[in-house]
Amino acid sequence: MAAPVALVHATKAFGGTIALKDASFELRSGEVLALLGENGAGKSTCVKLLAGVYSPTDGHVEVDGKAAAFHSPHDAQAAGISVMHQHPGLFPDLSVAENIYLGHMPRDRFGGIDNRAMLVGARKVLATVGLDVPAETRLGTLRTSEQQLVEIARALSLDARVLIMDEPTAALSQREVERLFTVVADLRLHGVAMMFVGHRMDEIFRIADRIAVLRDGRLIGVKPKAELGRAAAISMMVGREVTDLYPERRHAVGALVLEARGLSRAGGFSDINLKLHAGEVLGLGGLVGSGRTEIARALFGIDQPDAGEILIDGRQVTFTSARDAMDARIAYVSEDRMGQSLVMDFSILDNAVLPVLDKAARAGLYGTDRAIDLVSDWLKRMKLRFSGYGQPVKELSGGNQQKVVLAKWLRTEPRVLILDEPTQGIDVGTKAEVHAMIADLAAQGMAIILISSEMPELIGMCDRIVVLREGHRTAEFARGEATQEKVLEAATKTAEHADPAAREQRAAREEKKGPLDVLKRREFGLLAAMLAVAIPVTIINPRMVSAANLTAVSMDAALLVVAALAQMLVLITRNIDLSIAAVIGLSAYMAASMVQTYPGLDIGVGLATACAVGGVAGLLNGLVVTGGRIPAIVVTLASMSIFRGFNSIWAAGDQVSADEVTQAWLDMTGLKIVGVPLIVVIALVILCAGYVLLYRTAVGRELFATGSNPDGARLIGIPVDRRILMAFGMAGLLGGLCGALWASRYATIDARVALGFELTVIASAVVGGVAIRGGSGTLLGIVFGALTLLVIRNGLTLVRVDPLWLQGVYGVVILVAIGIDTLIVRRAEQARLARAR
């Protein structure tokens, strides 16, 4: 019987670089094939070939013994292949359930999303992986290890017959790893073929049936686990014997360098006492969320403790920022290499020189040669594999990226070096190099704090190990006293003996939602802002609440809401459309001109012209953004001028007045239905259609996913460029429709229509909660945002404030809205950290 999936003589080249050469191996039903290799050996390339992310340059993928061509991740999923990627393709702004099912959402009989089926399925797979969180929870509120479990749940939701796991345990605690291995054992019994890519040898030899080893892009061999010892596997990986993974250290420690006394920070850790001596490696052990990273951040000045003190050489110090800690010669290597330690789009040189940038810039002028002189020695000592200092750091393997991080901080010549998971996600050979470097630095007198989730690393490298649990210190072991069993017991004993009633009460407090929670919503804040303006203005001028004024405001709001919805569609994909007002102006003038020319067709020709003009303009923007890879802000700034210029040339100074168009055209927006202006009804219908699109269809959720995590969206097969193009096209179409309604509402039209209106449109969306960073926003929010701005404008007008103040007021409102958004994000992060405990 043929293997479900196999690589056959697969080669993958990127330009002149061969990432994988002539690799062949198969994944068999009911077995786990472990794929080993140093960083850059070709493991991720194999994963992406099997996942449909890449296509082979030569050779092919076989499915059930037949050659198959995967053109996208969807093709691989259709063949029954599910992948847990090394860097999870998850979407922090979407719910856990949506993250699990995005790309294969269950549908109802009308073709929309079947939310009930999705929630039921999500709860089932969450229970399978042991993650106890509501399926409706926004993913961004979960800690890193929980998000990794969601990635595993997502892979299981596909009910695949082939499961590929690329570094699935990197962010998991020991308990969560055990849960994953239980799932793997069950899948093995059900005949699922699996591939496990990892660096932790204990896990590899525990889970694998066969082991395939890659080196420098070539397959060295595939052997049954029973025929391959650990030493032999490592030798195959690195091409040499590695006998000193944890080098022997005999030097004596020196004087006390750093001390923490009674250090506490709410939600992170409490009453922590630490002493660190010159030449000492002090380990911080504990499960994920035990407070290790939080302590490191406080010692480096990123976060400030609520109580306690930090002493350097016996003198109390206060770090208000990381710069203060750097001035005290402390360096911190974060566990989040991609998010916090590196700027992925920057070059190797630009990343390495960042902490000492002032030394590379004499008299304020940056010099590349000076920068190279500053960091080249450390990069060489790290044995960095790179093509040149200008190479983007994102093109390096994980191990080489980590070497850049280490070189960057060591160039600051620190006395105290804090290493948070320094070997996470790097291969055995590179680990040995990092361990040797740590030992060498300690021998030279550097004081080092090592945070690691790998017990052998802590025990093999540290002079002392302090164990933490839920932010509290539970034990300390000297070198030679520590064992994996003792450290694990100290890291978990509090939980085992915790009062169950207290745990239940704490969980109840976390889950309980009070009736006043609505007050925390942005929409309530906008409503309060409107009332704060409307009430005093009404007292001064009662016309504020007159029927005529309310009707006028509602009609203006209808136009603004349609335009704000257009802007929202683009913003949620992590783009922006500065040309929206120019599109409205061009569409309005073209529509009015066509109604003037063809009065017998009035409404039909006007709407068709405006929508066609807007749609074409939007698609042109989208095509340049996606095809040219040019930032949207640049493209739409240019197109704004182009559309305005074309409109001015076309109009040639003329205007279309009310007596030059038909009465039916003018009545299109002013007509009332049950006392409600037709333009308001049209806006409501458009909002309903927008709700169905964005929240009830898979395409709409993919728009949000595109903005939330573009790279992750591509990994799971979402056509990101097509979604961005669609967003611009629909935005242009809505802009065109808004132009037609504008021409009908205001009657007299010239080339200056909606001049400067783009600021109001963008403000409405941003004030309403649509994130500039993409991925989030609500329709109710943009409605309230538009109403808030219009109430402010109307109120200022009624109390006779100079209209020139309006732009300044809008600017202040935008700043306040962004400040509120930042506060919301910060509180969500604090809540996530509290959950981690």
PDB file of N, CA, C and O in Angstrom, residues 534-580:
ATOM      1  N   ALA A 534     -24.265  67.556  22.801  1.00  0.00           N
ATOM      2  CA  ALA A 534     -25.648  67.887  22.448  1.00  0.00           C
ATOM      3  C   ALA A 534     -26.404  68.574  23.579  1.00  0.00           C
ATOM      4  O   ALA A 534     -27.154  69.532  23.343  1.00  0.00           O
ATOM      5  N   ILE A 535     -26.222  68.115  24.815  1.00  0.00           N
ATOM      6  CA  ILE A 535     -27.011  68.667  25.922  1.00  0.00           C
ATOM      7  C   ILE A 535     -26.721  70.147  26.164  1.00  0.00           C
ATOM      8  O   ILE A 535     -27.648  70.977  26.176  1.00  0.00           O
ATOM      9  N   PRO A 536     -25.447  70.560  26.332  1.00  0.00           N
ATOM     10  CA  PRO A 536     -25.219  72.000  26.548  1.00  0.00           C
ATOM     11  C   PRO A 536     -25.577  72.848  25.335  1.00  0.00           C
ATOM     12  O   PRO A 536     -26.068  73.968  25.483  1.00  0.00           O
ATOM     13  N   VAL A 537     -25.346  72.315  24.103  1.00  0.00           N
ATOM     14  CA  VAL A 537     -25.710  73.085  22.911  1.00  0.00           C
ATOM     15  C   VAL A 537     -27.211  73.269  22.830  1.00  0.00           C
ATOM     16  O   VAL A 537     -27.720  74.352  22.477  1.00  0.00           O
ATOM     17  N   THR A 538     -27.982  72.231  23.184  1.00  0.00           N
ATOM     18  CA  THR A 538     -29.442  72.328  23.171  1.00  0.00           C
ATOM     19  C   THR A 538     -29.931  73.375  24.168  1.00  0.00           C
ATOM     20  O   THR A 538     -30.894  74.120  23.899  1.00  0.00           O
ATOM     21  N   ILE A 539     -29.275  73.435  25.314  1.00  0.00           N
ATOM     22  CA  ILE A 539     -29.651  74.451  26.312  1.00  0.00           C
ATOM     23  C   ILE A 539     -29.405  75.853  25.757  1.00  0.00           C
ATOM     24  O   ILE A 539     -30.221  76.766  25.936  1.00  0.00           O
ATOM     25  N   ILE A 540     -28.295  76.030  25.024  1.00  0.00           N
ATOM     26  CA  ILE A 540     -27.971  77.336  24.449  1.00  0.00           C
ATOM     27  C   ILE A 540     -28.840  77.628  23.231  1.00  0.00           C
ATOM     28  O   ILE A 540     -29.333  78.747  23.057  1.00  0.00           O
ATOM     29  N   ASN A 541     -29.035  76.607  22.392  1.00  0.00           N
ATOM     30  CA  ASN A 541     -29.797  76.784  21.157  1.00  0.00           C
ATOM     31  C   ASN A 541     -30.701  75.573  20.951  1.00  0.00           C
ATOM     32  O   ASN A 541     -30.250  74.539  20.458  1.00  0.00           O
ATOM     33  N   PRO A 542     -31.983  75.675  21.302  1.00  0.00           N
ATOM     34  CA  PRO A 542     -32.916  74.531  21.177  1.00  0.00           C
ATOM     35  C   PRO A 542     -33.080  74.011  19.758  1.00  0.00           C
ATOM     36  O   PRO A 542     -33.635  72.924  19.568  1.00  0.00           O
ATOM     37  N   ARG A 543     -32.604  74.739  18.749  1.00  0.00           N
ATOM     38  CA  ARG A 543     -32.708  74.245  17.369  1.00  0.00           C
ATOM     39  C   ARG A 543     -31.954  72.930  17.182  1.00  0.00           C
ATOM     40  O   ARG A 543     -32.185  72.224  16.207  1.00  0.00           O
ATOM     41  N   MET A 544     -31.084  72.626  18.126  1.00  0.00           N
ATOM     42  CA  MET A 544     -30.304  71.381  18.040  1.00  0.00           C
ATOM     43  C   MET A 544     -31.210  70.163  17.893  1.00  0.00           C
ATOM     44  O   MET A 544     -30.874  69.205  17.177  1.00  0.00           O
ATOM     45  N   VAL A 545     -32.366  70.186  18.576  1.00  0.00           N
ATOM     46  CA  VAL A 545     -33.251  69.013  18.558  1.00  0.00           C
ATOM     47  C   VAL A 545     -34.502  69.257  17.737  1.00  0.00           C
ATOM     48  O   VAL A 545     -35.495  68.521  17.865  1.00  0.00           O
ATOM     49  N   SER A 546     -34.504  70.292  16.897  1.00  0.00           N
ATOM     50  CA  SER A 546     -35.660  70.531  16.036  1.00  0.00           C
ATOM     51  C   SER A 546     -35.732  69.456  14.957  1.00  0.00           C
ATOM     52  O   SER A 546     -34.721  68.860  14.580  1.00  0.00           O
ATOM     53  N   ALA A 547     -36.930  69.213  14.445  1.00  0.00           N
ATOM     54  CA  ALA A 547     -37.127  68.183  13.429  1.00  0.00           C
ATOM     55  C   ALA A 547     -36.297  68.466  12.182  1.00  0.00           C
ATOM     56  O   ALA A 547     -35.694  67.568  11.590  1.00  0.00           O
ATOM     57  N   ALA A 548     -36.256  69.752  11.788  1.00  0.00           N
ATOM     58  CA  ALA A 548     -35.505  70.102  10.586  1.00  0.00           C
ATOM     59  C   ALA A 548     -34.019  69.820  10.767  1.00  0.00           C
ATOM     60  O   ALA A 548     -33.347  69.293   9.860  1.00  0.00           O
ATOM     61  N   ASN A 549     -33.465  70.158  11.951  1.00  0.00           N
ATOM     62  CA  ASN A 549     -32.043  69.942  12.186  1.00  0.00           C
ATOM     63  C   ASN A 549     -31.720  68.456  12.285  1.00  0.00           C
ATOM     64  O   ASN A 549     -30.708  67.989  11.745  1.00  0.00           O
ATOM     65  N   LEU A 550     -32.567  67.696  12.974  1.00  0.00           N
ATOM     66  CA  LEU A 550     -32.322  66.260  13.096  1.00  0.00           C
ATOM     67  C   LEU A 550     -32.379  65.579  11.736  1.00  0.00           C
ATOM     68  O   LEU A 550     -31.604  64.663  11.450  1.00  0.00           O
ATOM     69  N   THR A 551     -33.307  66.013  10.862  1.00  0.00           N
ATOM     70  CA  THR A 551     -33.398  65.440   9.520  1.00  0.00           C
ATOM     71  C   THR A 551     -32.135  65.738   8.721  1.00  0.00           C
ATOM     72  O   THR A 551     -31.574  64.857   8.050  1.00  0.00           O
ATOM     73  N   ALA A 552     -31.681  66.995   8.806  1.00  0.00           N
ATOM     74  CA  ALA A 552     -30.470  67.377   8.070  1.00  0.00           C
ATOM     75  C   ALA A 552     -29.256  66.582   8.556  1.00  0.00           C
ATOM     76  O   ALA A 552     -28.451  66.099   7.753  1.00  0.00           O
ATOM     77  N   VAL A 553     -29.127  66.434   9.879  1.00  0.00           N
ATOM     78  CA  VAL A 553     -28.000  65.679  10.434  1.00  0.00           C
ATOM     79  C   VAL A 553     -28.073  64.216  10.007  1.00  0.00           C
ATOM     80  O   VAL A 553     -27.060  63.603   9.653  1.00  0.00           O
ATOM     81  N   SER A 554     -29.278  63.644  10.004  1.00  0.00           N
ATOM     82  CA  SER A 554     -29.417  62.238   9.618  1.00  0.00           C
ATOM     83  C   SER A 554     -29.050  62.026   8.156  1.00  0.00           C
ATOM     84  O   SER A 554     -28.440  61.009   7.798  1.00  0.00           O
ATOM     85  N   MET A 555     -29.391  62.988   7.294  1.00  0.00           N
ATOM     86  CA  MET A 555     -29.062  62.852   5.872  1.00  0.00           C
ATOM     87  C   MET A 555     -27.542  62.992   5.655  1.00  0.00           C
ATOM     88  O   MET A 555     -26.945  62.254   4.867  1.00  0.00           O
ATOM     89  N   ASP A 556     -26.930  63.933   6.375  1.00  0.00           N
ATOM     90  CA  ASP A 556     -25.469  64.059   6.296  1.00  0.00           C
ATOM     91  C   ASP A 556     -24.797  62.794   6.838  1.00  0.00           C
ATOM     92  O   ASP A 556     -23.790  62.321   6.296  1.00  0.00           O
ATOM     93  N   ALA A 557     -25.367  62.259   7.918  1.00  0.00           N
ATOM     94  CA  ALA A 557     -24.806  61.043   8.521  1.00  0.00           C
ATOM     95  C   ALA A 557     -24.891  59.871   7.558  1.00  0.00           C
ATOM     96  O   ALA A 557     -23.977  59.036   7.500  1.00  0.00           O
ATOM     97  N   ALA A 558     -25.982  59.787   6.795  1.00  0.00           N
ATOM     98  CA  ALA A 558     -26.132  58.689   5.840  1.00  0.00           C
ATOM     99  C   ALA A 558     -24.994  58.706   4.823  1.00  0.00           C
ATOM    100  O   ALA A 558     -24.392  57.667   4.515  1.00  0.00           O
ATOM    101  N   LEU A 559     -24.686  59.895   4.295  1.00  0.00           N
ATOM    102  CA  LEU A 559     -23.581  60.004   3.339  1.00  0.00           C
ATOM    103  C   LEU A 559     -22.254  59.625   3.977  1.00  0.00           C
ATOM    104  O   LEU A 559     -21.451  58.879   3.403  1.00  0.00           O
ATOM    105  N   LEU A 560     -22.017  60.140   5.180  1.00  0.00           N
ATOM    106  CA  LEU A 560     -20.744  59.892   5.850  1.00  0.00           C
ATOM    107  C   LEU A 560     -20.583  58.424   6.221  1.00  0.00           C
ATOM    108  O   LEU A 560     -19.483  57.867   6.115  1.00  0.00           O
ATOM    109  N   VAL A 561     -21.665  57.781   6.630  1.00  0.00           N
ATOM    110  CA  VAL A 561     -21.581  56.365   7.017  1.00  0.00           C
ATOM    111  C   VAL A 561     -21.236  55.491   5.820  1.00  0.00           C
ATOM    112  O   VAL A 561     -20.424  54.558   5.924  1.00  0.00           O
ATOM    113  N   VAL A 562     -21.825  55.786   4.651  1.00  0.00           N
ATOM    114  CA  VAL A 562     -21.498  55.004   3.451  1.00  0.00           C
ATOM    115  C   VAL A 562     -20.020  55.167   3.105  1.00  0.00           C
ATOM    116  O   VAL A 562     -19.321  54.193   2.797  1.00  0.00           O
ATOM    117  N   ALA A 563     -19.527  56.397   3.180  1.00  0.00           N
ATOM    118  CA  ALA A 563     -18.109  56.640   2.896  1.00  0.00           C
ATOM    119  C   ALA A 563     -17.216  55.989   3.945  1.00  0.00           C
ATOM    120  O   ALA A 563     -16.149  55.444   3.629  1.00  0.00           O
ATOM    121  N   ALA A 564     -17.640  56.044   5.222  1.00  0.00           N
ATOM    122  CA  ALA A 564     -16.843  55.430   6.297  1.00  0.00           C
ATOM    123  C   ALA A 564     -16.801  53.912   6.150  1.00  0.00           C
ATOM    124  O   ALA A 564     -15.784  53.278   6.451  1.00  0.00           O
ATOM    125  N   LEU A 565     -17.905  53.309   5.688  1.00  0.00           N
ATOM    126  CA  LEU A 565     -17.899  51.871   5.437  1.00  0.00           C
ATOM    127  C   LEU A 565     -16.898  51.531   4.337  1.00  0.00           C
ATOM    128  O   LEU A 565     -16.162  50.534   4.424  1.00  0.00           O
ATOM    129  N   ALA A 566     -16.838  52.361   3.299  1.00  0.00           N
ATOM    130  CA  ALA A 566     -15.853  52.157   2.232  1.00  0.00           C
ATOM    131  C   ALA A 566     -14.442  52.201   2.804  1.00  0.00           C
ATOM    132  O   ALA A 566     -13.591  51.356   2.489  1.00  0.00           O
ATOM    133  N   GLN A 567     -14.173  53.186   3.666  1.00  0.00           N
ATOM    134  CA  GLN A 567     -12.849  53.293   4.276  1.00  0.00           C
ATOM    135  C   GLN A 567     -12.569  52.111   5.191  1.00  0.00           C
ATOM    136  O   GLN A 567     -11.447  51.591   5.230  1.00  0.00           O
ATOM    137  N   MET A 568     -13.584  51.624   5.905  1.00  0.00           N
ATOM    138  CA  MET A 568     -13.403  50.489   6.814  1.00  0.00           C
ATOM    139  C   MET A 568     -12.976  49.239   6.048  1.00  0.00           C
ATOM    140  O   MET A 568     -12.094  48.493   6.498  1.00  0.00           O
ATOM    141  N   LEU A 569     -13.577  49.014   4.881  1.00  0.00           N
ATOM    142  CA  LEU A 569     -13.234  47.830   4.098  1.00  0.00           C
ATOM    143  C   LEU A 569     -11.748  47.804   3.764  1.00  0.00           C
ATOM    144  O   LEU A 569     -11.107  46.746   3.771  1.00  0.00           O
ATOM    145  N   VAL A 570     -11.183  48.973   3.483  1.00  0.00           N
ATOM    146  CA  VAL A 570      -9.763  49.048   3.150  1.00  0.00           C
ATOM    147  C   VAL A 570      -8.904  48.974   4.409  1.00  0.00           C
ATOM    148  O   VAL A 570      -7.887  48.274   4.450  1.00  0.00           O
ATOM    149  N   LEU A 571      -9.323  49.685   5.462  1.00  0.00           N
ATOM    150  CA  LEU A 571      -8.530  49.716   6.685  1.00  0.00           C
ATOM    151  C   LEU A 571      -8.384  48.338   7.321  1.00  0.00           C
ATOM    152  O   LEU A 571      -7.317  48.005   7.845  1.00  0.00           O
ATOM    153  N   ILE A 572      -9.431  47.523   7.286  1.00  0.00           N
ATOM    154  CA  ILE A 572      -9.334  46.222   7.952  1.00  0.00           C
ATOM    155  C   ILE A 572      -8.369  45.289   7.244  1.00  0.00           C
ATOM    156  O   ILE A 572      -7.926  44.290   7.819  1.00  0.00           O
ATOM    157  N   THR A 573      -8.005  45.604   5.987  1.00  0.00           N
ATOM    158  CA  THR A 573      -7.001  44.791   5.288  1.00  0.00           C
ATOM    159  C   THR A 573      -5.588  45.348   5.482  1.00  0.00           C
ATOM    160  O   THR A 573      -4.660  44.955   4.782  1.00  0.00           O
ATOM    161  N   ARG A 574      -5.431  46.289   6.443  1.00  0.00           N
ATOM    162  CA  ARG A 574      -4.147  46.911   6.760  1.00  0.00           C
ATOM    163  C   ARG A 574      -3.684  47.847   5.645  1.00  0.00           C
ATOM    164  O   ARG A 574      -2.499  47.944   5.312  1.00  0.00           O
ATOM    165  N   ASN A 575      -4.639  48.566   5.030  1.00  0.00           N
ATOM    166  CA  ASN A 575      -4.346  49.566   4.017  1.00  0.00           C
ATOM    167  C   ASN A 575      -5.133  50.831   4.346  1.00  0.00           C
ATOM    168  O   ASN A 575      -5.801  50.892   5.374  1.00  0.00           O
ATOM    169  N   ILE A 576      -5.053  51.833   3.491  1.00  0.00           N
ATOM    170  CA  ILE A 576      -5.800  53.070   3.691  1.00  0.00           C
ATOM    171  C   ILE A 576      -6.107  53.656   2.328  1.00  0.00           C
ATOM    172  O   ILE A 576      -5.359  53.444   1.366  1.00  0.00           O
ATOM    173  N   ASP A 577      -7.224  54.388   2.210  1.00  0.00           N
ATOM    174  CA  ASP A 577      -7.609  55.011   0.943  1.00  0.00           C
ATOM    175  C   ASP A 577      -7.765  56.514   1.146  1.00  0.00           C
ATOM    176  O   ASP A 577      -8.802  56.985   1.610  1.00  0.00           O
ATOM    177  N   LEU A 578      -6.722  57.269   0.816  1.00  0.00           N
ATOM    178  CA  LEU A 578      -6.770  58.728   0.928  1.00  0.00           C
ATOM    179  C   LEU A 578      -7.528  59.366  -0.232  1.00  0.00           C
ATOM    180  O   LEU A 578      -7.818  60.560  -0.193  1.00  0.00           O
ATOM    181  N   SER A 579      -7.860  58.557  -1.246  1.00  0.00           N
ATOM    182  CA  SER A 579      -8.521  59.111  -2.432  1.00  0.00           C
ATOM    183  C   SER A 579     -10.039  59.050  -2.352  1.00  0.00           C
ATOM    184  O   SER A 579     -10.721  59.417  -3.314  1.00  0.00           O
ATOM    185  N   ILE A 580     -10.591  58.606  -1.223  1.00  0.00           N
ATOM    186  CA  ILE A 580     -12.035  58.377  -1.143  1.00  0.00           C
ATOM    187  C   ILE A 580     -12.837  59.632  -1.459  1.00  0.00           C
ATOM    188  O   ILE A 580     -13.842  59.584  -2.185  1.00  0.00           O
TER     189      ILE A 580
END
